Amino acid sequence: MIQLLVLDNARMAQALVDYLASLGINCELTQSELGVTVWLVDEKRLPQAQLEVKRFLAEPQHPRYMEASWKHGSANARIDYSRGIADPITDFLHHAGPLTLLILIACVATFALDEIGLPFYDLLAFHADLTQFLDWQVWRFFTPSLIHFSIMHLVFNLLWWWYLGGQIEMRIGSGKLLILALAAGAISNTAEFMLSGPAFGGLSGVVYALLGYCWLRGRSQPECGIALPPALMGFMLLWLALGFTGLLGPVGNMAHLAGLLVGLLQAWLDRRGHHA
């Protein structure tokens, strides 16, 4: 059997399996702490199954899946369909792996300590000038990503980090998320320094890397289980473009663009590695 994708919601996974069964594509479900895995039984149907998974991820609430469950569905005694129907805190934690939570806590703690008069800005800020690039304080390439200047700035970035970083960590692994975060943080922060100097901060360069990664990896390999609705990608690209017009005020435009390119490049490399 071949793994098609992993979903948090058992009922949605069952609806997908029922719909695939209506097309003559037989699948099975297994459940673990990471979620419900959809397995393809007949490997010869993989190309068609991947196309249907891609369509499902683009519009999982489409009536066709519920209709298939009513017509062809049957409950699986091994699957706990009540899982996922939990309180908001449990759902929040279930979506986030340890690295997702660690970075989230670090950003909140940095902001809170600054608010109570214990600023870490000088310790976490980017290198002051080019002569310090070879300094031993290598953390400064990434740590500006932990600095936020307002509660809205913080909340906006962390919601995207939780949503996208959680997908990547839970579906692909903490190692991949760590690589993306460190590479995107260092490259986007360096790009922003080259454009505007060292007075900047925020996780948005990393967020744009996760956006690009989830969008391209989800489109090219839907079986990996990560996806980004096209409308959300379109909104964030519009936000990126508006930033360069100056209508949004002081925004880390170069960090956003560099981060997006890092994410797209990593998704392209992972796709090549998968097909090699």
GROMACS .gro file of C-alpha atoms in nm:
model
  276
    1MET     CA    1   0.000   0.000   0.000
    2ILE     CA    2   0.101   0.361  -0.061
    3GLN     CA    3   0.038   0.648   0.181
    4LEU     CA    4  -0.169   0.920   0.017
    5LEU     CA    5  -0.201   1.173   0.298
    6VAL     CA    6  -0.259   1.226   0.670
    7LEU     CA    7  -0.556   1.423   0.803
    8ASP     CA    8  -0.644   1.554   1.149
    9ASN     CA    9  -1.015   1.491   1.102
   10ALA     CA   10  -1.122   1.126   1.090
   11ARG     CA   11  -1.464   1.205   0.944
   12MET     CA   12  -1.310   1.399   0.656
   13ALA     CA   13  -1.065   1.117   0.592
   14GLN     CA   14  -1.355   0.868   0.582
   15ALA     CA   15  -1.548   1.092   0.343
   16LEU     CA   16  -1.249   1.104   0.109
   17VAL     CA   17  -1.209   0.725   0.122
   18ASP     CA   18  -1.579   0.680   0.049
   19TYR     CA   19  -1.558   0.915  -0.247
   20LEU     CA   20  -1.251   0.736  -0.384
   21ALA     CA   21  -1.436   0.406  -0.345
   22SER     CA   22  -1.718   0.545  -0.560
   23LEU     CA   23  -1.456   0.593  -0.834
   24GLY     CA   24  -1.328   0.239  -0.794
   25ILE     CA   25  -1.016   0.346  -0.601
   26ASN     CA   26  -0.988   0.131  -0.290
   27CYS     CA   27  -0.822   0.281   0.018
   28GLU     CA   28  -0.783   0.197   0.385
   29LEU     CA   29  -0.753   0.410   0.699
   30THR     CA   30  -0.521   0.377   0.997
   31GLN     CA   31  -0.509   0.603   1.300
   32SER     CA   32  -0.216   0.726   1.508
   33GLU     CA   33  -0.128   1.019   1.731
   34LEU     CA   34  -0.045   1.222   1.419
   35GLY     CA   35  -0.393   1.175   1.271
   36VAL     CA   36  -0.568   0.945   1.024
   37THR     CA   37  -0.363   0.810   0.735
   38VAL     CA   38  -0.522   0.728   0.399
   39TRP     CA   39  -0.355   0.431   0.227
   40LEU     CA   40  -0.399   0.339  -0.141
   41VAL     CA   41  -0.451  -0.035  -0.185
   42ASP     CA   42  -0.406  -0.063  -0.562
   43GLU     CA   43  -0.076   0.105  -0.652
   44LYS     CA   44  -0.171   0.109  -1.020
   45ARG     CA   45  -0.435   0.372  -0.942
   46LEU     CA   46  -0.179   0.610  -0.787
   47PRO     CA   47  -0.186   0.883  -1.058
   48GLN     CA   48  -0.567   0.909  -1.045
   49ALA     CA   49  -0.567   0.891  -0.664
   50GLN     CA   50  -0.314   1.175  -0.641
   51LEU     CA   51  -0.526   1.395  -0.866
   52GLU     CA   52  -0.832   1.330  -0.650
   53VAL     CA   53  -0.636   1.403  -0.330
   54LYS     CA   54  -0.520   1.731  -0.480
   55ARG     CA   55  -0.880   1.820  -0.564
   56PHE     CA   56  -0.994   1.722  -0.215
   57LEU     CA   57  -0.732   1.941  -0.046
   58ALA     CA   58  -0.839   2.238  -0.259
   59GLU     CA   59  -1.205   2.207  -0.154
   60PRO     CA   60  -1.248   1.953   0.130
   61GLN     CA   61  -1.598   2.079   0.218
   62HIS     CA   62  -1.741   2.010  -0.128
   63PRO     CA   63  -2.075   1.823  -0.111
   64ARG     CA   64  -1.944   1.540  -0.329
   65TYR     CA   65  -1.756   1.390  -0.033
   66MET     CA   66  -2.049   1.392   0.206
   67GLU     CA   67  -2.275   1.250  -0.064
   68ALA     CA   68  -2.028   0.968  -0.120
   69SER     CA   69  -2.034   0.888   0.251
   70TRP     CA   70  -2.412   0.868   0.251
   71LYS     CA   71  -2.422   0.644  -0.057
   72HIS     CA   72  -2.114   0.423  -0.016
   73GLY     CA   73  -1.980   0.480   0.335
   74SER     CA   74  -1.947   0.243   0.627
   75ALA     CA   75  -1.786   0.307   0.965
   76ASN     CA   76  -1.446   0.161   1.043
   77ALA     CA   77  -1.441   0.006   1.390
   78ARG     CA   78  -1.066   0.077   1.422
   79ILE     CA   79  -1.111   0.454   1.378
   80ASP     CA   80  -1.217   0.684   1.660
   81TYR     CA   81  -1.434   0.939   1.481
   82SER     CA   82  -1.476   1.147   1.796
   83ARG     CA   83  -1.109   1.245   1.798
   84GLY     CA   84  -1.059   1.597   1.675
   85ILE     CA   85  -1.385   1.712   1.836
   86ALA     CA   86  -1.212   1.864   2.137
   87ASP     CA   87  -1.171   2.192   2.318
   88PRO     CA   88  -0.986   2.473   2.137
   89ILE     CA   89  -0.669   2.438   2.343
   90THR     CA   90  -0.644   2.066   2.269
   91ASP     CA   91  -0.702   2.129   1.899
   92PHE     CA   92  -0.440   2.406   1.903
   93LEU     CA   93  -0.179   2.179   2.060
   94HIS     CA   94  -0.272   1.884   1.842
   95HIS     CA   95  -0.193   2.087   1.530
   96ALA     CA   96   0.149   2.200   1.653
   97GLY     CA   97   0.464   1.995   1.701
   98PRO     CA   98   0.737   2.076   1.956
   99LEU     CA   99   0.935   2.308   1.728
  100THR     CA  100   0.622   2.499   1.627
  101LEU     CA  101   0.540   2.554   1.994
  102LEU     CA  102   0.900   2.638   2.088
  103ILE     CA  103   0.930   2.921   1.835
  104LEU     CA  104   0.582   3.045   1.925
  105ILE     CA  105   0.671   3.058   2.295
  106ALA     CA  106   1.006   3.227   2.220
  107CYS     CA  107   0.833   3.504   2.024
  108VAL     CA  108   0.570   3.560   2.293
  109ALA     CA  109   0.832   3.558   2.570
  110THR     CA  110   1.054   3.805   2.386
  111PHE     CA  111   0.762   4.043   2.334
  112ALA     CA  112   0.639   4.008   2.694
  113LEU     CA  113   0.983   4.068   2.845
  114ASP     CA  114   1.025   4.379   2.633
  115GLU     CA  115   0.682   4.506   2.746
  116ILE     CA  116   0.773   4.473   3.115
  117GLY     CA  117   1.100   4.657   3.072
  118LEU     CA  118   1.348   4.372   3.015
  119PRO     CA  119   1.434   4.428   2.647
  120PHE     CA  120   1.635   4.166   2.463
  121TYR     CA  121   1.649   4.370   2.145
  122ASP     CA  122   2.022   4.440   2.166
  123LEU     CA  123   2.095   4.071   2.218
  124LEU     CA  124   1.870   3.946   1.938
  125ALA     CA  125   1.900   4.222   1.677
  126PHE     CA  126   2.078   4.172   1.346
  127HIS     CA  127   2.447   4.260   1.309
  128ALA     CA  128   2.495   4.636   1.324
  129ASP     CA  129   2.710   4.654   1.009
  130LEU     CA  130   2.883   4.442   0.747
  131THR     CA  131   3.206   4.422   0.941
  132GLN     CA  132   3.034   4.205   1.203
  133PHE     CA  133   2.912   3.937   0.961
  134LEU     CA  134   3.207   3.716   1.048
  135ASP     CA  135   3.153   3.770   1.421
  136TRP     CA  136   3.101   3.460   1.633
  137GLN     CA  137   2.751   3.582   1.722
  138VAL     CA  138   2.596   3.376   1.442
  139TRP     CA  139   2.254   3.362   1.613
  140ARG     CA  140   2.195   3.721   1.501
  141PHE     CA  141   2.123   3.598   1.148
  142PHE     CA  142   1.805   3.428   1.278
  143THR     CA  143   1.702   3.589   1.608
  144PRO     CA  144   1.558   3.913   1.460
  145SER     CA  145   1.274   3.682   1.353
  146LEU     CA  146   1.177   3.652   1.722
  147ILE     CA  147   1.139   4.030   1.769
  148HIS     CA  148   0.797   4.193   1.721
  149PHE     CA  149   0.702   4.558   1.767
  150SER     CA  150   0.327   4.541   1.835
  151ILE     CA  151   0.068   4.291   1.951
  152MET     CA  152  -0.094   4.284   1.605
  153HIS     CA  153   0.244   4.222   1.443
  154LEU     CA  154   0.302   3.935   1.685
  155VAL     CA  155  -0.043   3.775   1.654
  156PHE     CA  156  -0.053   3.797   1.273
  157ASN     CA  157   0.283   3.627   1.234
  158LEU     CA  158   0.224   3.361   1.498
  159LEU     CA  159  -0.113   3.257   1.358
  160TRP     CA  160   0.050   3.193   1.020
  161TRP     CA  161   0.347   3.021   1.187
  162TRP     CA  162   0.114   2.789   1.382
  163TYR     CA  163  -0.104   2.712   1.080
  164LEU     CA  164   0.176   2.651   0.829
  165GLY     CA  165   0.457   2.535   1.057
  166GLY     CA  166   0.221   2.292   1.229
  167GLN     CA  167   0.128   2.136   0.895
  168ILE     CA  168   0.489   2.090   0.793
  169GLU     CA  169   0.606   1.957   1.130
  170MET     CA  170   0.318   1.714   1.180
  171ARG     CA  171   0.314   1.584   0.821
  172ILE     CA  172   0.680   1.592   0.717
  173GLY     CA  173   0.878   1.633   1.039
  174SER     CA  174   1.051   1.871   1.276
  175GLY     CA  175   1.376   1.848   1.081
  176LYS     CA  176   1.222   1.995   0.767
  177LEU     CA  177   1.058   2.277   0.960
  178LEU     CA  178   1.388   2.354   1.137
  179ILE     CA  179   1.574   2.373   0.805
  180LEU     CA  180   1.311   2.603   0.657
  181ALA     CA  181   1.299   2.827   0.963
  182LEU     CA  182   1.676   2.869   0.997
  183ALA     CA  183   1.746   2.908   0.624
  184ALA     CA  184   1.456   3.145   0.563
  185GLY     CA  185   1.528   3.343   0.879
  186ALA     CA  186   1.895   3.393   0.798
  187ILE     CA  187   1.846   3.469   0.427
  188SER     CA  188   1.541   3.694   0.464
  189ASN     CA  189   1.699   3.887   0.752
  190THR     CA  190   2.021   3.936   0.556
  191ALA     CA  191   1.822   4.056   0.253
  192GLU     CA  192   1.627   4.302   0.467
  193PHE     CA  193   1.952   4.430   0.622
  194MET     CA  194   2.095   4.496   0.276
  195LEU     CA  195   1.789   4.702   0.185
  196SER     CA  196   1.705   4.890   0.504
  197GLY     CA  197   1.976   4.835   0.765
  198PRO     CA  198   1.963   4.650   1.098
  199ALA     CA  199   1.651   4.809   1.254
  200PHE     CA  200   1.392   4.540   1.176
  201GLY     CA  201   1.232   4.232   1.325
  202GLY     CA  202   0.954   3.981   1.283
  203LEU     CA  203   0.881   3.624   1.177
  204SER     CA  204   0.718   3.722   0.848
  205GLY     CA  205   1.019   3.628   0.633
  206VAL     CA  206   0.996   3.275   0.771
  207VAL     CA  207   0.617   3.279   0.731
  208TYR     CA  208   0.651   3.362   0.361
  209ALA     CA  209   0.894   3.074   0.324
  210LEU     CA  210   0.638   2.838   0.477
  211LEU     CA  211   0.371   2.982   0.246
  212GLY     CA  212   0.578   2.916  -0.062
  213TYR     CA  213   0.675   2.570   0.059
  214CYS     CA  214   0.322   2.458   0.148
  215TRP     CA  215   0.176   2.597  -0.173
  216LEU     CA  216   0.427   2.442  -0.415
  217ARG     CA  217   0.478   2.115  -0.225
  218GLY     CA  218   0.102   2.073  -0.188
  219ARG     CA  219   0.044   2.131  -0.560
  220SER     CA  220   0.326   1.908  -0.679
  221GLN     CA  221   0.297   1.632  -0.415
  222PRO     CA  222  -0.050   1.634  -0.259
  223GLU     CA  223   0.018   1.292  -0.110
  224CYS     CA  224   0.255   1.455   0.142
  225GLY     CA  225  -0.049   1.587   0.327
  226ILE     CA  226   0.025   1.960   0.331
  227ALA     CA  227  -0.170   2.219   0.136
  228LEU     CA  228  -0.248   2.588   0.112
  229PRO     CA  229  -0.582   2.703  -0.033
  230PRO     CA  230  -0.517   2.909  -0.349
  231ALA     CA  231  -0.721   3.199  -0.211
  232LEU     CA  232  -0.489   3.231   0.091
  233MET     CA  233  -0.182   3.222  -0.131
  234GLY     CA  234  -0.337   3.489  -0.353
  235PHE     CA  235  -0.411   3.709  -0.051
  236MET     CA  236  -0.055   3.688   0.077
  237LEU     CA  237   0.091   3.760  -0.268
  238LEU     CA  238  -0.134   4.066  -0.288
  239TRP     CA  239  -0.012   4.169   0.058
  240LEU     CA  240   0.347   4.127  -0.062
  241ALA     CA  241   0.283   4.342  -0.369
  242LEU     CA  242   0.107   4.613  -0.166
  243GLY     CA  243   0.405   4.625   0.067
  244PHE     CA  244   0.632   4.731  -0.217
  245THR     CA  245   0.397   5.018  -0.308
  246GLY     CA  246   0.442   5.176   0.036
  247LEU     CA  247   0.066   5.171   0.110
  248LEU     CA  248   0.118   4.947   0.414
  249GLY     CA  249   0.380   5.168   0.574
  250PRO     CA  250   0.716   5.033   0.693
  251VAL     CA  251   0.709   4.663   0.604
  252GLY     CA  252   0.991   4.412   0.562
  253ASN     CA  253   0.933   4.375   0.189
  254MET     CA  254   1.271   4.229   0.102
  255ALA     CA  255   1.247   3.980   0.390
  256HIS     CA  256   0.906   3.868   0.262
  257LEU     CA  257   1.027   3.824  -0.095
  258ALA     CA  258   1.347   3.645   0.005
  259GLY     CA  259   1.158   3.415   0.241
  260LEU     CA  260   0.905   3.326  -0.029
  261LEU     CA  261   1.186   3.235  -0.270
  262VAL     CA  262   1.354   3.017  -0.004
  263GLY     CA  263   1.031   2.824   0.051
  264LEU     CA  264   0.968   2.774  -0.320
  265LEU     CA  265   1.325   2.659  -0.374
  266GLN     CA  266   1.309   2.409  -0.087
  267ALA     CA  267   0.979   2.268  -0.217
  268TRP     CA  268   1.131   2.233  -0.565
  269LEU     CA  269   1.438   2.057  -0.426
  270ASP     CA  270   1.223   1.822  -0.218
  271ARG     CA  271   1.013   1.738  -0.522
  272ARG     CA  272   1.323   1.658  -0.726
  273GLY     CA  273   1.459   1.443  -0.443
  274HIS     CA  274   1.125   1.261  -0.417
  275HIS     CA  275   1.123   1.175  -0.788
  276ALA     CA  276   1.494   1.093  -0.813
   0.00000   0.00000   0.00000
